[in-house]
GROMACS .gro file of C-alpha atoms in nm:
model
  358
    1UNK     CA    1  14.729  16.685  17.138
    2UNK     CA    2  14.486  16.922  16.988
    3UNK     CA    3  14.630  16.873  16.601
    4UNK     CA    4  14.470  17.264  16.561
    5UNK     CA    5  14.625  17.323  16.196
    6UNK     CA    6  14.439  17.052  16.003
    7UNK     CA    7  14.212  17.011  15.672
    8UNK     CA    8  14.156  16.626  15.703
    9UNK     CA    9  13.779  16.461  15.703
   10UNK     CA   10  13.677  16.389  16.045
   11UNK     CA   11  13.578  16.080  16.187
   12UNK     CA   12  13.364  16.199  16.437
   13UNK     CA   13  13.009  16.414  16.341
   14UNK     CA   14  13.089  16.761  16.516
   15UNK     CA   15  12.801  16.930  16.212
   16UNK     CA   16  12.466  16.730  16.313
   17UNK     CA   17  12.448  16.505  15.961
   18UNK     CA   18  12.380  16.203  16.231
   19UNK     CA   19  12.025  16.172  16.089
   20UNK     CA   20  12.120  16.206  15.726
   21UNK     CA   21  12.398  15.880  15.777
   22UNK     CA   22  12.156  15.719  16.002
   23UNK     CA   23  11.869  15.793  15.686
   24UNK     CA   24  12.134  15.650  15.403
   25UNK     CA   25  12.202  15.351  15.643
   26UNK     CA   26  11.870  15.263  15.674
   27UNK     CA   27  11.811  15.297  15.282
   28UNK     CA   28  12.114  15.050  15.231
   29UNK     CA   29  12.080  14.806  15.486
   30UNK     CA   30  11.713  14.758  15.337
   31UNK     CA   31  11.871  14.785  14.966
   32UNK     CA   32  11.679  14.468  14.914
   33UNK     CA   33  11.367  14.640  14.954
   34UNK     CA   34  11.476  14.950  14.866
   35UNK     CA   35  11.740  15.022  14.598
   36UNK     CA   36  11.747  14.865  14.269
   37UNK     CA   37  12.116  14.882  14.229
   38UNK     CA   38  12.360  14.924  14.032
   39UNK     CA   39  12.245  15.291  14.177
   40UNK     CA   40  12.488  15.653  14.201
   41UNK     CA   41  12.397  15.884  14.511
   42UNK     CA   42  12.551  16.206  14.467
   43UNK     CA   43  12.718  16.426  14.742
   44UNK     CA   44  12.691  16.722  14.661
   45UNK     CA   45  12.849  17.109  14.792
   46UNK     CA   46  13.089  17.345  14.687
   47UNK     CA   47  13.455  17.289  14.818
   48UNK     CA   48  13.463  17.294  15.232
   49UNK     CA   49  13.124  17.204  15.304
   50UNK     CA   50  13.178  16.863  15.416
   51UNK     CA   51  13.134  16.649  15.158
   52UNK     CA   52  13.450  16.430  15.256
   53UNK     CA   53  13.358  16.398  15.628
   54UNK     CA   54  12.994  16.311  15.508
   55UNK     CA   55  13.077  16.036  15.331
   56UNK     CA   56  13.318  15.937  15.616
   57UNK     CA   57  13.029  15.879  15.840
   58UNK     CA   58  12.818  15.693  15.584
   59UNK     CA   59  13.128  15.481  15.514
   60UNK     CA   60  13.208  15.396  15.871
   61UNK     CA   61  12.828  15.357  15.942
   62UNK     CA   62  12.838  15.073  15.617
   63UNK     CA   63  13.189  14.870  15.685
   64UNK     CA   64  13.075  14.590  15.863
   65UNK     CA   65  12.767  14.482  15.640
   66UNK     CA   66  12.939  14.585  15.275
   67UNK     CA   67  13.284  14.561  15.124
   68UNK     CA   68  13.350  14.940  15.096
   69UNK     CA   69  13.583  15.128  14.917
   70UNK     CA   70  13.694  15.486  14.916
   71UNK     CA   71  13.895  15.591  14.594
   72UNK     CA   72  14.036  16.006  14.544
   73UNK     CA   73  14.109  15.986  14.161
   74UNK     CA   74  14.263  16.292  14.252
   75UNK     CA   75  14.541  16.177  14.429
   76UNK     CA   76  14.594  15.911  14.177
   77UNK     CA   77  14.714  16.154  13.849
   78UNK     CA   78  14.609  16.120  13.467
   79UNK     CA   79  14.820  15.772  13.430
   80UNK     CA   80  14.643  15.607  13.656
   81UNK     CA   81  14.335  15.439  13.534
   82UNK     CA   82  14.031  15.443  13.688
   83UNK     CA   83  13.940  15.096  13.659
   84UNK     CA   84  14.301  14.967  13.768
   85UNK     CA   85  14.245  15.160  14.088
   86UNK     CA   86  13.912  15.032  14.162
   87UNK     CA   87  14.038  14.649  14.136
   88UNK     CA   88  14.341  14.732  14.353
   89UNK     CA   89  14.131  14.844  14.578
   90UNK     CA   90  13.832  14.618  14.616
   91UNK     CA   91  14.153  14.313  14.587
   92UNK     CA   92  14.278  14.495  14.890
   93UNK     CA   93  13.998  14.548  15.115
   94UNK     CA   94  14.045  14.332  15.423
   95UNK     CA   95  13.665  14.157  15.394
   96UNK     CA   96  13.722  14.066  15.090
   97UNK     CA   97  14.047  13.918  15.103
   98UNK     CA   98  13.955  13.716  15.435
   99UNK     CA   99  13.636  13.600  15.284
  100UNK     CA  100  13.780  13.479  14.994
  101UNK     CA  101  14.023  13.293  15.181
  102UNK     CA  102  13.797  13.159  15.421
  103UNK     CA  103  13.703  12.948  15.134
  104UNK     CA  104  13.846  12.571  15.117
  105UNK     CA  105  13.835  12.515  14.755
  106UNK     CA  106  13.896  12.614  14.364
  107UNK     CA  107  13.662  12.898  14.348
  108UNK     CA  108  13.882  13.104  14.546
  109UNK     CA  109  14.143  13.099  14.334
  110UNK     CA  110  13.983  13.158  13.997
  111UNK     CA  111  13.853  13.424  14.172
  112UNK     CA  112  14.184  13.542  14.256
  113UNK     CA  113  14.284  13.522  13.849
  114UNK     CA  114  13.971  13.692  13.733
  115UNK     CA  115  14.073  14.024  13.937
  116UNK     CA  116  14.430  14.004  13.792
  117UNK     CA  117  14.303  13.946  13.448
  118UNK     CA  118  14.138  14.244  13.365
  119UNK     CA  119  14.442  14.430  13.586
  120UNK     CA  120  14.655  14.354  13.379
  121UNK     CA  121  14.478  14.443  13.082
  122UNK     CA  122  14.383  14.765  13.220
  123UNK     CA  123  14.767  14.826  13.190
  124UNK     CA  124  14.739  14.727  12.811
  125UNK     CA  125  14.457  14.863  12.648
  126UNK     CA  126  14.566  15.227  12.558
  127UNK     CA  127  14.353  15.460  12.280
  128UNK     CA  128  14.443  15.500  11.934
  129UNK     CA  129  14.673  15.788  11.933
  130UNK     CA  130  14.676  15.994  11.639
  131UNK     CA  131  15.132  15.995  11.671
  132UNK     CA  132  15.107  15.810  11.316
  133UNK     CA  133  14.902  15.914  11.020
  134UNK     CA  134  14.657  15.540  11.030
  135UNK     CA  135  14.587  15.636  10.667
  136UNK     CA  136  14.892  15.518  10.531
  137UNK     CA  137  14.844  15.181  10.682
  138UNK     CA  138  14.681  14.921  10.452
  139UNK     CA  139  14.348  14.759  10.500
  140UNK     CA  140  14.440  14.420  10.683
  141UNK     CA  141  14.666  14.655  10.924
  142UNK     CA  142  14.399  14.896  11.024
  143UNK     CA  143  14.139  14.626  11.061
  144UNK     CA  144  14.411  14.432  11.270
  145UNK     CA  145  14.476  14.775  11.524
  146UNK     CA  146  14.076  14.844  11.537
  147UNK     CA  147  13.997  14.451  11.566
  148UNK     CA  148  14.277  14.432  11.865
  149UNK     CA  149  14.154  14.758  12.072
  150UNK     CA  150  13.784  14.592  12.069
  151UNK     CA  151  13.865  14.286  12.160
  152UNK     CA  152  14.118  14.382  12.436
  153UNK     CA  153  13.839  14.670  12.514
  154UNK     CA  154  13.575  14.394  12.541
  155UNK     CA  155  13.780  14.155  12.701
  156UNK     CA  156  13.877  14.373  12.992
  157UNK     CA  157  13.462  14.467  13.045
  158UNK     CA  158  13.372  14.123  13.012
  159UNK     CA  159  13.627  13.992  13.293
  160UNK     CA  160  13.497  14.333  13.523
  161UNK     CA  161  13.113  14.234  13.472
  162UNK     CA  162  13.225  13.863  13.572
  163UNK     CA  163  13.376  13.980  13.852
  164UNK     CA  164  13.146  14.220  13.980
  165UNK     CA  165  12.833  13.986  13.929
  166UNK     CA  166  13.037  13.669  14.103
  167UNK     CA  167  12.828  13.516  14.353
  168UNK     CA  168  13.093  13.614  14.570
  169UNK     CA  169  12.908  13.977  14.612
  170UNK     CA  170  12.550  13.900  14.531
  171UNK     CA  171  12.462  13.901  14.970
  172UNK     CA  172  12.751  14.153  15.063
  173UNK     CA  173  12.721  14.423  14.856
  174UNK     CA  174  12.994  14.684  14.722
  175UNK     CA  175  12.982  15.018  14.849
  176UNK     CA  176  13.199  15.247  14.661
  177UNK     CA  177  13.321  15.646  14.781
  178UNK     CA  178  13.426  15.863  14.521
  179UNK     CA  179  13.574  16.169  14.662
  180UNK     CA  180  13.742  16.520  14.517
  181UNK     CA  181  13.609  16.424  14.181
  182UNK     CA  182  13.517  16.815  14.164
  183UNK     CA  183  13.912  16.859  14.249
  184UNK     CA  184  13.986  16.634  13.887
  185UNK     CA  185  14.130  16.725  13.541
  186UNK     CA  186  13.843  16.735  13.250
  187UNK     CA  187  13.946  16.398  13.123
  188UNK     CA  188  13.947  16.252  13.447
  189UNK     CA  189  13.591  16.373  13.530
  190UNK     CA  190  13.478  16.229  13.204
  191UNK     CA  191  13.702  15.894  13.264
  192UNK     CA  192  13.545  15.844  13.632
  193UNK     CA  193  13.167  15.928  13.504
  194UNK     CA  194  13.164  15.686  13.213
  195UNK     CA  195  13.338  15.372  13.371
  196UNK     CA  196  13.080  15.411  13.666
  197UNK     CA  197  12.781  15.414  13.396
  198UNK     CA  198  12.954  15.157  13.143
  199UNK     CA  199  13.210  14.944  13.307
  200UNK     CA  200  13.010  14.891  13.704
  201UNK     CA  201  12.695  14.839  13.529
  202UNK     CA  202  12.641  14.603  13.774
  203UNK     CA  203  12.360  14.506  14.047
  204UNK     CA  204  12.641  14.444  14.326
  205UNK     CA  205  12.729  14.822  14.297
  206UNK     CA  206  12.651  15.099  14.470
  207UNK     CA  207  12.802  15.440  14.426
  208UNK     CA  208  12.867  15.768  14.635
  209UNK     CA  209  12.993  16.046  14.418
  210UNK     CA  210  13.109  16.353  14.608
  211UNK     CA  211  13.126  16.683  14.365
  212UNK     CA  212  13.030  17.028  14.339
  213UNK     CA  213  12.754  17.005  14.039
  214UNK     CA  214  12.854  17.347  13.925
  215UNK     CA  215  13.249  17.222  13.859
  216UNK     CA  216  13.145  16.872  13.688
  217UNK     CA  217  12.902  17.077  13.447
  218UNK     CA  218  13.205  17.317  13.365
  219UNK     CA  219  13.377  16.987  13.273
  220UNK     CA  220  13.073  16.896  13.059
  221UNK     CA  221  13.115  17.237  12.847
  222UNK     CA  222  13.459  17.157  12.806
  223UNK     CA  223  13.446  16.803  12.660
  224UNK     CA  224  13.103  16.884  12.446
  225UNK     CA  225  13.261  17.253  12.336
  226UNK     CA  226  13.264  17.134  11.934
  227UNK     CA  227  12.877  16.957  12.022
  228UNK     CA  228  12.759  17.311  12.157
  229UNK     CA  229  12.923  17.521  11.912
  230UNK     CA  230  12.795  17.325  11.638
  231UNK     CA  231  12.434  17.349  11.818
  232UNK     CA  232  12.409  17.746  11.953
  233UNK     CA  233  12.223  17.827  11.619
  234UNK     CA  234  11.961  17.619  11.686
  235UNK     CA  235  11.867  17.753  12.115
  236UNK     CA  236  12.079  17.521  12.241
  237UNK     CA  237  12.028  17.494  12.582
  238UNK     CA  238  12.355  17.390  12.742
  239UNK     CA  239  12.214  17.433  13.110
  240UNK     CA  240  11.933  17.145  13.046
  241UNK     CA  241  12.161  16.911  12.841
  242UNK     CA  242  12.412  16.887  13.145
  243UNK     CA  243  12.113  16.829  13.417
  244UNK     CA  244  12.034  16.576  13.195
  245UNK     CA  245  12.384  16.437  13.152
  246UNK     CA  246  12.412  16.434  13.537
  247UNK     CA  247  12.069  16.269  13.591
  248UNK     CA  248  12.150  15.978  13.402
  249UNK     CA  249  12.447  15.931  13.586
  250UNK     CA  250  12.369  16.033  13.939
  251UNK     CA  251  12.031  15.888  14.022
  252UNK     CA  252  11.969  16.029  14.404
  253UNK     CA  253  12.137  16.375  14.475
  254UNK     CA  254  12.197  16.479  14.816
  255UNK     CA  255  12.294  16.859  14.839
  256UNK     CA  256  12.494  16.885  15.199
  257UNK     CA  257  12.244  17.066  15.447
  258UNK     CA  258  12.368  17.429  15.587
  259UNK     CA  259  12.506  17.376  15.962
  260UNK     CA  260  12.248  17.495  16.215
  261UNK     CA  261  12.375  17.714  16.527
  262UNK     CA  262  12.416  17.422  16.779
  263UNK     CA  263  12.599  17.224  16.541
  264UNK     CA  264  12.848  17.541  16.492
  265UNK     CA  265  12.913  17.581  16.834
  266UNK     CA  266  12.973  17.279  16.903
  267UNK     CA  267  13.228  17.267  16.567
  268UNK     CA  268  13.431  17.553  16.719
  269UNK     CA  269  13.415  17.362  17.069
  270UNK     CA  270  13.540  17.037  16.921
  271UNK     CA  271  13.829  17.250  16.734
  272UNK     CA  272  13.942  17.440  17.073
  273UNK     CA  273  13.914  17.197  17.299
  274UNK     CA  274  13.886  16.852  17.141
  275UNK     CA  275  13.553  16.821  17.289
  276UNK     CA  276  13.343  16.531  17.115
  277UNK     CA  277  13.005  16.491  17.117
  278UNK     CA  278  12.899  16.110  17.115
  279UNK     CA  279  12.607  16.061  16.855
  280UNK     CA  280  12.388  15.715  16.973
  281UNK     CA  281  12.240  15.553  16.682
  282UNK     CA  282  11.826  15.640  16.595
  283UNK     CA  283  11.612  15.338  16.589
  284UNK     CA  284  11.303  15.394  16.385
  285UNK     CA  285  11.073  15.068  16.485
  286UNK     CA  286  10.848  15.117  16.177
  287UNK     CA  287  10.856  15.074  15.765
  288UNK     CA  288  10.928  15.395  15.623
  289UNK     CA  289  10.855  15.265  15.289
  290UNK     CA  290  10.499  15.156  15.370
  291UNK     CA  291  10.439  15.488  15.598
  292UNK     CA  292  10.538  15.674  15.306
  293UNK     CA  293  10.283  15.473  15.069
  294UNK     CA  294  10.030  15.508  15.305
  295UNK     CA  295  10.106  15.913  15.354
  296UNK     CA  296  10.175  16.008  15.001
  297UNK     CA  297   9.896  16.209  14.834
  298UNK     CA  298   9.885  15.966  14.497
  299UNK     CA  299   9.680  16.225  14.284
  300UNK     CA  300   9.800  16.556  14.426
  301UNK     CA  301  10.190  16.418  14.353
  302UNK     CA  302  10.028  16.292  13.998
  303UNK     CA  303   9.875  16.623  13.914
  304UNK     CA  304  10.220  16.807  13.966
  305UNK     CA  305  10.393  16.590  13.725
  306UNK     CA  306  10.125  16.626  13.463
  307UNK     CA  307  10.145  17.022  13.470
  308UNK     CA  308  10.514  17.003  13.472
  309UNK     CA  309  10.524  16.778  13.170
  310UNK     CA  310  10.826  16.538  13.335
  311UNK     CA  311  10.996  16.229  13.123
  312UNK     CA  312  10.994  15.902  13.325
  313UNK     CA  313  11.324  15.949  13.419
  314UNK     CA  314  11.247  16.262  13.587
  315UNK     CA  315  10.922  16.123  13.769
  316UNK     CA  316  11.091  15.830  13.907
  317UNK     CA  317  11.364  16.089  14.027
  318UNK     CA  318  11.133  16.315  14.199
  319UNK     CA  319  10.948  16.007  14.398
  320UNK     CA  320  11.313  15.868  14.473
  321UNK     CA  321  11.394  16.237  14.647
  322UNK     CA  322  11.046  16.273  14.750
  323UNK     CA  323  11.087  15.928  15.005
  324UNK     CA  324  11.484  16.031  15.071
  325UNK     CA  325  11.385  16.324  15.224
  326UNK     CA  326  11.075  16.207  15.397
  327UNK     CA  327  11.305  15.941  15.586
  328UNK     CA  328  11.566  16.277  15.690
  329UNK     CA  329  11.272  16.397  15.820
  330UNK     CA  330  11.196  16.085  16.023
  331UNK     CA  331  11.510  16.055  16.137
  332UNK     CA  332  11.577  16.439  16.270
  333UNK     CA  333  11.232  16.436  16.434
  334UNK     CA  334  11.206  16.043  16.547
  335UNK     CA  335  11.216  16.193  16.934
  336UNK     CA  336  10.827  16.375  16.874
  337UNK     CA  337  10.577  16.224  16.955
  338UNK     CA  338  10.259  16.253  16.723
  339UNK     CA  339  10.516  16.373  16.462
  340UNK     CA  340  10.321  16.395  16.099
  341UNK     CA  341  10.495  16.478  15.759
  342UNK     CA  342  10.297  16.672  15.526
  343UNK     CA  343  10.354  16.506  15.199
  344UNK     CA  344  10.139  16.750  14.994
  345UNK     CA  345  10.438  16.966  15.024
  346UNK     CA  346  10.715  16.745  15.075
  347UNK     CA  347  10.607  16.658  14.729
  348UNK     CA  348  10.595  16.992  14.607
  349UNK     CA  349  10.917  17.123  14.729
  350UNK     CA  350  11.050  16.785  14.512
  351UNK     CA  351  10.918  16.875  14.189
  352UNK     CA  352  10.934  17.263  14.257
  353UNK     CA  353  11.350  17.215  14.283
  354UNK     CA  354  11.377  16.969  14.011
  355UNK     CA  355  11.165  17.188  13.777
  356UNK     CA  356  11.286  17.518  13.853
  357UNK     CA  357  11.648  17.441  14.016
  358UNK     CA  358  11.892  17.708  14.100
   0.00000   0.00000   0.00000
């Protein structure tokens, strides 16, 4: 069966990302070192580029040392909460449901009630709707609506932080794929975004966030319209205020790389004749952190910064993309002997596309 007519994610890497996954496995299996979590990587590409069948690999790659769990708000409609989904999910996944009952005693099961807690709350809380004039209530009644949406609001929070930081996860790690958020209706986008920065503020969490940039800050525009009409008189620069949005959110992007010639022909091969190309796992013997240290040009890196007149936030970004791409480029030349990275402009490139992007 060659299944010819298909648009699913693959499981197999036909494109040549093998170095990438193997460079984001290495970064999260050393997450102790590494990765001050809670921490958002995003996946990023413009509709058929691979983002799905990216993460695929990572996720596959990650199963066996983290609970992992791939969520498509997509497919899931505007009544269906973000949150809810999330619990459903990470209740369902088979790890965590076989370590939990691995255990021989009460913890397990007040375990069990703390993820149906905030479930069913989830199903409660609902936002003021403006279907009655609140006006004409009195006092006591409109401090009684506001006082019970806070409380249910903080309640359901609470209970998601206590799970999430349960000692349960604090050696096994959760790994969590978002996918087709790029795909999502405006209030969706802005649901997903905010419970990942508010709600999974935690430092079990780790996040993959596939999207086209370019569709997310169309979103943006949408939901801030009033905020940038108000603000055109005064220069408003809509362009930097969504970077920055997205920055805070997404701490690590990772734009998907263009497919080289090999990795083309052997796409079309694996489409016409099913032929797969078995990918054996690279073993890098040394500590990319402290070869990167020990590379990195410490004044030359400092002196771009200055002249570009960066925020922290920004100069802790361009050292996090600085070391992701020096491991790629560890991983895709590992086979060379003698193989040196040139940091001055690995460095350069960094600040060069976070400076002047586009």
């Amino acid at each position: 069966m060659y299944n010819f007519f298909n648009d699913i994610e693959s499981e197999i890497d036909y494109l040549g990302y093998n170095p990438y996954i193997e460079a984001f496995n290495y970064l999260l299996i050393n997450n102790s070192e590494l990765i001050t979590p809670p921490v958002v990587f995003g996946i990023h590409g413009k509709w058929g580029t691979g983002k799905s069948t990216f993460m695929k690999l990572i996720k596959n790659k990650l199963d066996k040392d983290f609970y992992t769990i791939a969520i498509n708000p997509w497919e899931y409609g505007e009544n269906q909460n973000f949150i809810t989904i999330f619990l459903a999910k990470l209740y369902n996944n088979k790890e965590v449901k076989k370590n939990i009952f691995s255990k021989e005693n009460d913890s397990a099961i007040n375990f069990l009630k703390c993820i149906f807690k905030p479930l069913k709350l989830s199903v409660d809380v609902k936002p003021l709707k403006l279907e009655y004039d609140f006006n004409k209530f009195s006092l006591d009644e409109q401090k009684n609506v506001i006082d019970s949406f806070i409380s249910e609001n903080f309640a359901l929070k609470e209970s998601i932080s206590y799970i999430l930081n349960h000692n349960f996860f604090s050696k096994k790690k959760i790994v969590v794929f978002i996918d087709d958020l790029d795909r999502c209706s405006v209030k969706k986008i802005m649901e997903v975004i905010e419970s990942i920065k508010l709600i999974f503020n935690s430092p079990n969490c780790i996040f993959f966030l596939g999207c086209d940039t370019n569709y997310i800050e169309s979103a943006l525009s949408i939901e801030y319209e009033k905020f940038i009409e108000n603000n055109e008189k005064l220069n408003f620069d809509f362009k930097s205020f969504s970077r920055e949005y997205l920055e805070k959110i997404i701490q690590i992007p990772f734009y998907i790389p263009s497919i080289s010639e090999k990795a083309v022909r052997g796409y079309i091969d694996s489409i016409l004749y099913s032929k797969k190309d078995q990918y054996k796992p690279i073993k890098v013997k040394e500590n990319l952190f402290n070869s990167f240290r020990l590379n990195l040009k410490g004044d030359f890196i400092s002196d771009l910064i200055v002249k570009s007149n960066l925020n922290p936030r920004r100069i802790k970004r361009i050292l996090n993309l600085t070391f992701l791409n020096y491991i790629f480029m560890k991983f895709k030349n590992n086979e060379q002997k003698n193989f040196n990275i040139d940091t001055k402009l690995l460095s350069l490139l960094c600040v060069t596309r976070e400076v002047y992007p586009g």
